[in-house]
C-alpha positions as MATLAB code, in Angstrom:
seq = 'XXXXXXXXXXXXXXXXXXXXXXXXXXXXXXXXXXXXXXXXXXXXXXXXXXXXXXXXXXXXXXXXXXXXXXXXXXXXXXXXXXXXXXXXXXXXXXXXXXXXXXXXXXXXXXXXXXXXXXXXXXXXXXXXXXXXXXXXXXXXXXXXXXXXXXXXXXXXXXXXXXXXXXXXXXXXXXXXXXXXXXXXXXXXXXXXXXXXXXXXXXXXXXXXXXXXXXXXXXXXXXXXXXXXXXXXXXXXXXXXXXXXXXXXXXXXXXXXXXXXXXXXXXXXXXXXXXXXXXXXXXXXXXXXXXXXXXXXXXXXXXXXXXXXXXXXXXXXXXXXXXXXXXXXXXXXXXXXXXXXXXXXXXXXXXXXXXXXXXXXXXXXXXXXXXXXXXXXXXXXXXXXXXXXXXXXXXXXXXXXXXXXXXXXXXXXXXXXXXXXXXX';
ca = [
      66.674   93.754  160.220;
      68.616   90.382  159.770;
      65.594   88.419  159.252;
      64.493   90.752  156.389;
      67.947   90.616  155.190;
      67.987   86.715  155.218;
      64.533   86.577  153.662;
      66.230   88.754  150.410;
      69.268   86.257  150.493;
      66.746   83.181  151.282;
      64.707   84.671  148.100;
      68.252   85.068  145.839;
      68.497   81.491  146.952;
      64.990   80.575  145.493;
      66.507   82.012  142.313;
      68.812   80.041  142.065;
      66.733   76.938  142.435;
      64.579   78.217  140.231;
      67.331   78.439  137.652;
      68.695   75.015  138.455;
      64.962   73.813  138.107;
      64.768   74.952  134.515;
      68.077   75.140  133.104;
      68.885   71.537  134.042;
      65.883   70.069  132.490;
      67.469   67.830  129.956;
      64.238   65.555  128.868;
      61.765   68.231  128.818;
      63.278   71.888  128.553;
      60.847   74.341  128.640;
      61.134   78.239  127.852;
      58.876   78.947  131.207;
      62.245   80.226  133.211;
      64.027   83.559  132.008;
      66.988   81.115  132.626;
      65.780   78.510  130.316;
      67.571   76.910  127.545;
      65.255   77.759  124.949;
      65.354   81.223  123.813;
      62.238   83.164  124.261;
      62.577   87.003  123.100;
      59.494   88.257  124.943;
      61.565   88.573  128.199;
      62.351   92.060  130.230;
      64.946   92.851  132.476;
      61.983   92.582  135.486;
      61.327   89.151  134.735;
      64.415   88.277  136.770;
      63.413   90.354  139.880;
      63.326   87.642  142.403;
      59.565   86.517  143.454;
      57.947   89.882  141.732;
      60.109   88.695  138.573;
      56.979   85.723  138.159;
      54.463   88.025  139.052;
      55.434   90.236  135.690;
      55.523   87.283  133.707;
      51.725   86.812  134.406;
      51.599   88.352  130.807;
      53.245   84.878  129.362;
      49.816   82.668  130.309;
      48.648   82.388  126.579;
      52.349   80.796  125.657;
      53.274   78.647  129.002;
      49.843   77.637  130.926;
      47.318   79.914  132.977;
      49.614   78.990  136.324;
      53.131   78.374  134.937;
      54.193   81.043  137.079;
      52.601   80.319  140.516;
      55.198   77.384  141.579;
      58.041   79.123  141.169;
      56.866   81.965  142.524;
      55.875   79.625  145.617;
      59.573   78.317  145.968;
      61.031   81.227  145.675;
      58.608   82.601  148.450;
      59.627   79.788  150.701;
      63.050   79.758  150.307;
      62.689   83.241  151.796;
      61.018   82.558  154.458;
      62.822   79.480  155.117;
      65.856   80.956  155.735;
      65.335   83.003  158.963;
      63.082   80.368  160.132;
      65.926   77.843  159.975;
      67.945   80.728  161.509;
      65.347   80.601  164.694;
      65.088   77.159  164.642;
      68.568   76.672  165.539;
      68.768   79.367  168.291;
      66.308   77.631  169.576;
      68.119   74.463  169.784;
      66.586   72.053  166.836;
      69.668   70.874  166.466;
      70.874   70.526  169.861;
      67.639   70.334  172.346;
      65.999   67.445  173.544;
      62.952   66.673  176.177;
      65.999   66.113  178.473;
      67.937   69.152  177.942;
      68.011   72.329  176.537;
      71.345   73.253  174.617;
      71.441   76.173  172.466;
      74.566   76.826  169.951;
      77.123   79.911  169.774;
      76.279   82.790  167.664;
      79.781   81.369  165.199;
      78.314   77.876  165.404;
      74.563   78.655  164.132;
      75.500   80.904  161.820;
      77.857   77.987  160.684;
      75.247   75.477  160.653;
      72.562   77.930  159.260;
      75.022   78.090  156.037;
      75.902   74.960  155.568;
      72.170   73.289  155.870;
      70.810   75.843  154.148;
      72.526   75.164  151.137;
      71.636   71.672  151.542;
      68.065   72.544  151.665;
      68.562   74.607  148.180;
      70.116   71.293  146.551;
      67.325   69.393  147.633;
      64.932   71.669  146.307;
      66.330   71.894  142.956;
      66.653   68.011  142.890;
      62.976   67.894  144.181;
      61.667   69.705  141.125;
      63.279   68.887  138.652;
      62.537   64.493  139.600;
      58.791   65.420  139.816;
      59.213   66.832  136.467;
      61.535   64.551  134.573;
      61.584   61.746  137.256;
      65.445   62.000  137.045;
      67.751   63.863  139.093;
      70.990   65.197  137.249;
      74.483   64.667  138.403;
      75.020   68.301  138.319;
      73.266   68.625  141.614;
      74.362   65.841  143.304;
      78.044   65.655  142.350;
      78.344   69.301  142.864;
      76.508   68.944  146.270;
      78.449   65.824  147.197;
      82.101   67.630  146.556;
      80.867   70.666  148.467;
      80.139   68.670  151.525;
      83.293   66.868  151.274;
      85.175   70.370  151.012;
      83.530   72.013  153.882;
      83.538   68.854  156.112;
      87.581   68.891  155.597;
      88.011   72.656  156.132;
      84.763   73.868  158.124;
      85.178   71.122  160.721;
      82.291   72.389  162.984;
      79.581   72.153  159.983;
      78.848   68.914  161.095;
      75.585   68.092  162.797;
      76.039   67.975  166.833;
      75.851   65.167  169.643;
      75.989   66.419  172.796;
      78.141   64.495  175.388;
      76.253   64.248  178.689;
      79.171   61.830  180.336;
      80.280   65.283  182.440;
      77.906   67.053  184.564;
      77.832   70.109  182.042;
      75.869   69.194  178.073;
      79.158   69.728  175.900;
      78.231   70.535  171.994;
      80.577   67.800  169.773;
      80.969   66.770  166.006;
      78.646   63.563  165.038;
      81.480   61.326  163.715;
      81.347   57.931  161.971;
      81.831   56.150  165.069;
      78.767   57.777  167.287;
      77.209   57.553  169.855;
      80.625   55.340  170.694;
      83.809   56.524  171.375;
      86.090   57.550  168.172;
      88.660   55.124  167.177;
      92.100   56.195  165.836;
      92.329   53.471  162.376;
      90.601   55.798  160.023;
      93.609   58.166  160.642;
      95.900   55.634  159.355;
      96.851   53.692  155.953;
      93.107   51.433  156.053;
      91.130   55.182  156.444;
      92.921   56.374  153.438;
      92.381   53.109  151.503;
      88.415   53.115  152.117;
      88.119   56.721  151.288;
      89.932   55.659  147.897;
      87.825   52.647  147.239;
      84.954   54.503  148.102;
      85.756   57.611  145.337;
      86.414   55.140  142.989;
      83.171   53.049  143.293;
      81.255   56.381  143.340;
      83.150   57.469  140.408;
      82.640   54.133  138.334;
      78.746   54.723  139.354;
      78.304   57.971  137.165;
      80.512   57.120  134.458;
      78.600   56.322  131.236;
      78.286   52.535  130.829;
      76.537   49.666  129.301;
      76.688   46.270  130.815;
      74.762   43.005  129.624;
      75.074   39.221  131.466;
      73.398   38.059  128.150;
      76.296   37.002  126.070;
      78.704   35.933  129.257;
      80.513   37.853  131.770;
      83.789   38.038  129.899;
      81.812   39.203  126.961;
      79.554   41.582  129.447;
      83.100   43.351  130.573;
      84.202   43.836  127.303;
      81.223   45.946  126.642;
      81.336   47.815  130.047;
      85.030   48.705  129.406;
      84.298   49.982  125.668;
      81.434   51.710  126.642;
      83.041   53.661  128.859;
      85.967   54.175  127.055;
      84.903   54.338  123.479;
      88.470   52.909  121.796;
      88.710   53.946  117.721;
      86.009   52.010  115.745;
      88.221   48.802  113.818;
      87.125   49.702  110.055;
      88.752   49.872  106.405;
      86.623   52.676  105.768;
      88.486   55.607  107.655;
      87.481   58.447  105.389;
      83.860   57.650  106.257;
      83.696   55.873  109.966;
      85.439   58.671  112.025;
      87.320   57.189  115.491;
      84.819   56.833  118.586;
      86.300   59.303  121.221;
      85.427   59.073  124.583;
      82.815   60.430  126.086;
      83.440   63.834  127.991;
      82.127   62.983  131.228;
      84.415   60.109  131.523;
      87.253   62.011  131.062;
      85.452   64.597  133.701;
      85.119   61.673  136.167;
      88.296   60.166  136.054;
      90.293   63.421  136.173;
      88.157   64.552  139.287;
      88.610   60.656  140.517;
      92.808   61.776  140.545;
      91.865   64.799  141.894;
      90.180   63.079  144.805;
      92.867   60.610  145.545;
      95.284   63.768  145.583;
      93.386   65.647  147.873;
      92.590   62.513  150.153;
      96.610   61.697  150.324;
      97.241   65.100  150.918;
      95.011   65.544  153.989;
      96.200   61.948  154.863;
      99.948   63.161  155.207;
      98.581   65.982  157.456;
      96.610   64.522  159.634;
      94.540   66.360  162.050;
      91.214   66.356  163.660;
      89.832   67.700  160.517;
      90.227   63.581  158.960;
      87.316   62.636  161.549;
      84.849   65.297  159.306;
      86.277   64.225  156.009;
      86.061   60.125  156.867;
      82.904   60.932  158.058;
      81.591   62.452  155.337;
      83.001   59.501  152.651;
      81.328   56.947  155.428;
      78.404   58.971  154.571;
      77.991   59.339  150.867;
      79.528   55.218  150.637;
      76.521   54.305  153.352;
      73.814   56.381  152.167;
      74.131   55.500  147.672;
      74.933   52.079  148.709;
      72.261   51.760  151.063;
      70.203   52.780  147.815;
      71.647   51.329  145.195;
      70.868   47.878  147.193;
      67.398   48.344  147.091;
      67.422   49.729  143.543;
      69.274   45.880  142.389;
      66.770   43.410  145.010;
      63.916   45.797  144.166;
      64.790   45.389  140.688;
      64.971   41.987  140.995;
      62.292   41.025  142.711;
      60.114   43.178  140.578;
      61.928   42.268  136.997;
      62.013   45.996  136.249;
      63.640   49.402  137.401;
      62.265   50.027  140.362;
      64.532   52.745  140.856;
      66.295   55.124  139.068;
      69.803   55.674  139.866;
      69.616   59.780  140.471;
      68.094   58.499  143.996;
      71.199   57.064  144.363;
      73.215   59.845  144.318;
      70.796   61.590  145.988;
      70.568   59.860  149.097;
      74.991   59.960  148.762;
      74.872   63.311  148.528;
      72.419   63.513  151.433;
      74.702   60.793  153.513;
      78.288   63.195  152.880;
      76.391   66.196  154.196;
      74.870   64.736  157.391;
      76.650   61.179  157.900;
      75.613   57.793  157.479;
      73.457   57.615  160.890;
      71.033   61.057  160.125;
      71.128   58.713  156.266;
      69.817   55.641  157.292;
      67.037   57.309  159.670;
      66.412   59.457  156.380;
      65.670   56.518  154.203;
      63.765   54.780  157.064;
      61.431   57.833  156.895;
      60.842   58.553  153.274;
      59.290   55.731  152.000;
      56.012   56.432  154.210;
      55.240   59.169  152.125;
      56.125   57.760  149.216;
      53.865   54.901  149.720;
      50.972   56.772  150.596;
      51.206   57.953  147.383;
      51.777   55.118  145.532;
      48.591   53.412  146.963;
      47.077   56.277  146.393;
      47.858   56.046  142.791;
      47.168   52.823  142.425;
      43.624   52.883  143.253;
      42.821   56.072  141.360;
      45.318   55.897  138.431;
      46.053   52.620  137.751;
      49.922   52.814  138.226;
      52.414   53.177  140.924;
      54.854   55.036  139.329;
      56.290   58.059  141.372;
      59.700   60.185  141.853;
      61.345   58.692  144.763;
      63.674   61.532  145.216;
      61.308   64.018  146.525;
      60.566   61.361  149.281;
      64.042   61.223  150.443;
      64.570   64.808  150.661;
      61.169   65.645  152.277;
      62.836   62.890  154.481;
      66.238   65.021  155.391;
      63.970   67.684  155.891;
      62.202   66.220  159.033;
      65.854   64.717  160.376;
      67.477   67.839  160.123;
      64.322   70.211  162.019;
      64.021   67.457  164.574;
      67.521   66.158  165.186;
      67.642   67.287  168.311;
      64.798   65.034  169.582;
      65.263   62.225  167.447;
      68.850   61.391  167.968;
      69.221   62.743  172.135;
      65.831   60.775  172.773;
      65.769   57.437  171.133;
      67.949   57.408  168.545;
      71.054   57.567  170.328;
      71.098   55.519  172.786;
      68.782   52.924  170.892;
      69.042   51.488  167.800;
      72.462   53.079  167.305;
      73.681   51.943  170.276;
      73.140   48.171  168.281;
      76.776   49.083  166.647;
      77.712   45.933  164.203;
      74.118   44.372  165.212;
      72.347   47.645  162.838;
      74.075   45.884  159.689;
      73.015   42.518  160.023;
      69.520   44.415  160.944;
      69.779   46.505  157.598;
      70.648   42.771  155.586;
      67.862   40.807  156.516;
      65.567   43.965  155.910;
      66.899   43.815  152.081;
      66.224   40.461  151.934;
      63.179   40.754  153.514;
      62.420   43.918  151.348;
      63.129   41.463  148.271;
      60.812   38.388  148.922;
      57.690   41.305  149.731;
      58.527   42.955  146.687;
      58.594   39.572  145.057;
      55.129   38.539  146.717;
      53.762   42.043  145.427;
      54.539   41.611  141.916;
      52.942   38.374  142.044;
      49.198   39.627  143.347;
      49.882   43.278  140.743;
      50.086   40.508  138.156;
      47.157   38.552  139.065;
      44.656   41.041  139.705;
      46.032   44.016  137.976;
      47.142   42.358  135.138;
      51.178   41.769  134.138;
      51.086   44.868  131.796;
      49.940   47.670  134.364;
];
């Protein structure tokens, strides 16, 4: 009886992907979803029946495509089921098992986890979709995502994914903190923790304001236009009855008043201290590990390629990805993604004649495989290898960007000569 009643809530949870799938499309909106911006007047109550809702709508091929209704009938399907099997999963220990031990959780904590990665899962569905369609990702999904894992990692301390301490004789079930698999230090809980937790809202809140920037006419010149760009002073002209005043632009005014409600909240849990400032710097190690991580590949990549080689949503994808699970489970994330993703780019290469593909989908597909096989991954290698490198793993993650850079660099360079500089 729970696992039918989890598939119904797994399937409400389809729905809503399905919703953010289609009512989030910005470049190409489409009237396919009952949810969808466009107005369509053909639609009955039954079309929003989960699963069986896209079954009715079967009558709609002659206006949206023979199939339109088969993929989201699929996610909503698998949402479903993917609910209790997540359930099982982690009473089975996926989370907390090994080949050297077998831990299972407390009824509280899996139901805890179950929640909390669940959700996760749902974001990175919608965000899935919507990049293979658009190859964007909006900041609804990952900002909203991001502030909900910084929410429940401050007040729902034992959502965080688990390490179990084998010093003692007896497995004990702990928190994954910024510091693991070595011992927790007590700065963060100070002045310096709340500083980097500032610098690091700010930076993230700079990184989805609107801007322009250009090196082209000097950097002083190049500032200028970042700092009217975002700000959008009154247009100078004599002609006021006809040039109206430039007013800023409503999601910088979002971003900055969130950025003050940030810094409140982060002085606030500051002043109180507590365990629960492990979860929360944790979480802001995450998200400032995980988009930088990115957005340091996206600027060599870009360089070394002298074009976009990646579009910012994966940015605040793999952020959003970092606050919910911490940097370590982030960096083994991106480590994993990019063999699918090149698969398919060679893949497309040779039949198609391009290489362009949604990153995104790679990165979640990627969080995916950490989060059913942490158990194994981090109690058997990962743990007490690479991670165990401590400051060593960022000089390691350096020269890979450089490295990363001069391949990229030497790949651009063959594309041109035997592909041609236009393809």
């Amino acid at each position: 009886m729970i696992d039918m009643l989890l598939f119904f809530v797994g399937c409400l949870a389809g729905v809503l992907a399905n919703w953010a799938i289609y009512r989030l499309a910005i470049l190409n909106p489409r009237p396919v979803s009952p949810w969808s911006r466009l107005y369509d007047p053909q639609r009955r109550w039954t079309d929003f029946v989960p699963v069986l809702g896209w079954w009715f709508q079967r009558r709609l091929a002659d206006k949206f495509g023979r199939r339109f209704w088969v993929r989201p009938l699929l996610i909503e399907l698998a949402c479903g089921f993917g609910l209790p099997s997540l359930r099982s999963g982690i009473d089975s220990g996926i989370l907390t098992a090994c080949d050297r031990f077998a831990l299972s959780p407390s009824s509280t904590q899996s139901w805890v986890w179950l929640a909390f990665f669940y959700l996760l899962l749902i974001l990175l569905v919608a965000a899935t979709f919507i990049d293979f369609d658009e190859k964007t990702i909006p900041d609804e999904i990952t900002l909203t995502g991001t502030l909900i894992a910084l929410l429940v990692a401050y007040f729902v301390p034992a959502s965080r994914l688990p390490t179990v301490d084998l010093a003692n004789a007896v497995p004990q079930i702990e928190s994954l903190n910024f510091a693991s698999p070595n011992g927790l230090p007590d700065w963060h809980r100070g002045l310096w923790g709340l500083v980097a937790c500032i610098v690091v809202a700010v930076v993230w809140m700079f990184a989805i304001a609107p801007k322009r920037f250009s090196w082209r006419y000097g950097m002083l010149r190049g500032c200028k236009l970042l700092w009217a760009s975002m700000i959008r002073p009154p247009r100078k002209s004599q002609a006021t009855s006809i040039a109206e005043p430039r007013k800023m632009f409503g999601m910088t005014k979002f971003v900055t008043g969130l950025l003050v409600v940030l810094v409140a909240f982060f002085s606030l849990a500051w002043s109180a201290g507590g365990t629960a400032l492990d979860n929360l710097f944790g979480a802001m190690m995450g998200l400032a590990f995980g988009g930088g991580l990115v957005w340091a590949v996206r600027i060599v990549a870009g360089g070394a390629l002298g074009k976009e080689a990646m579009g910012f949503g994966d940015v605040t994808l793999m952020g959003m990805i970092g606050a919910w699970l911490g940097w370590q489970p982030a960096l083994l994330v991106f480590a994993i993604a990019p063999f699918a993703a090149l698969f398919i780019a060679v893949a497309q290469l040779l039949i198609m004649r391009h290489t362009e593909i949604a990153f995104g989908p790679y990165l979640s597909l990627g969080a995916l495989f950490v989060l059913v096989f942490w158990g194994s991954i981090w109690h058997d290698w990962a743990k007490d290898g690479i991670f165990s490198l401590g400051p060593i793993l960022l000089a390691i993650t350096l020269v890979c960007l450089v490295l990363m850079g001069a391949m990229l660099g030497g790949w651009r360079l063959i594309k041109d000569r035997w592909f041609g500089a236009d393809e």
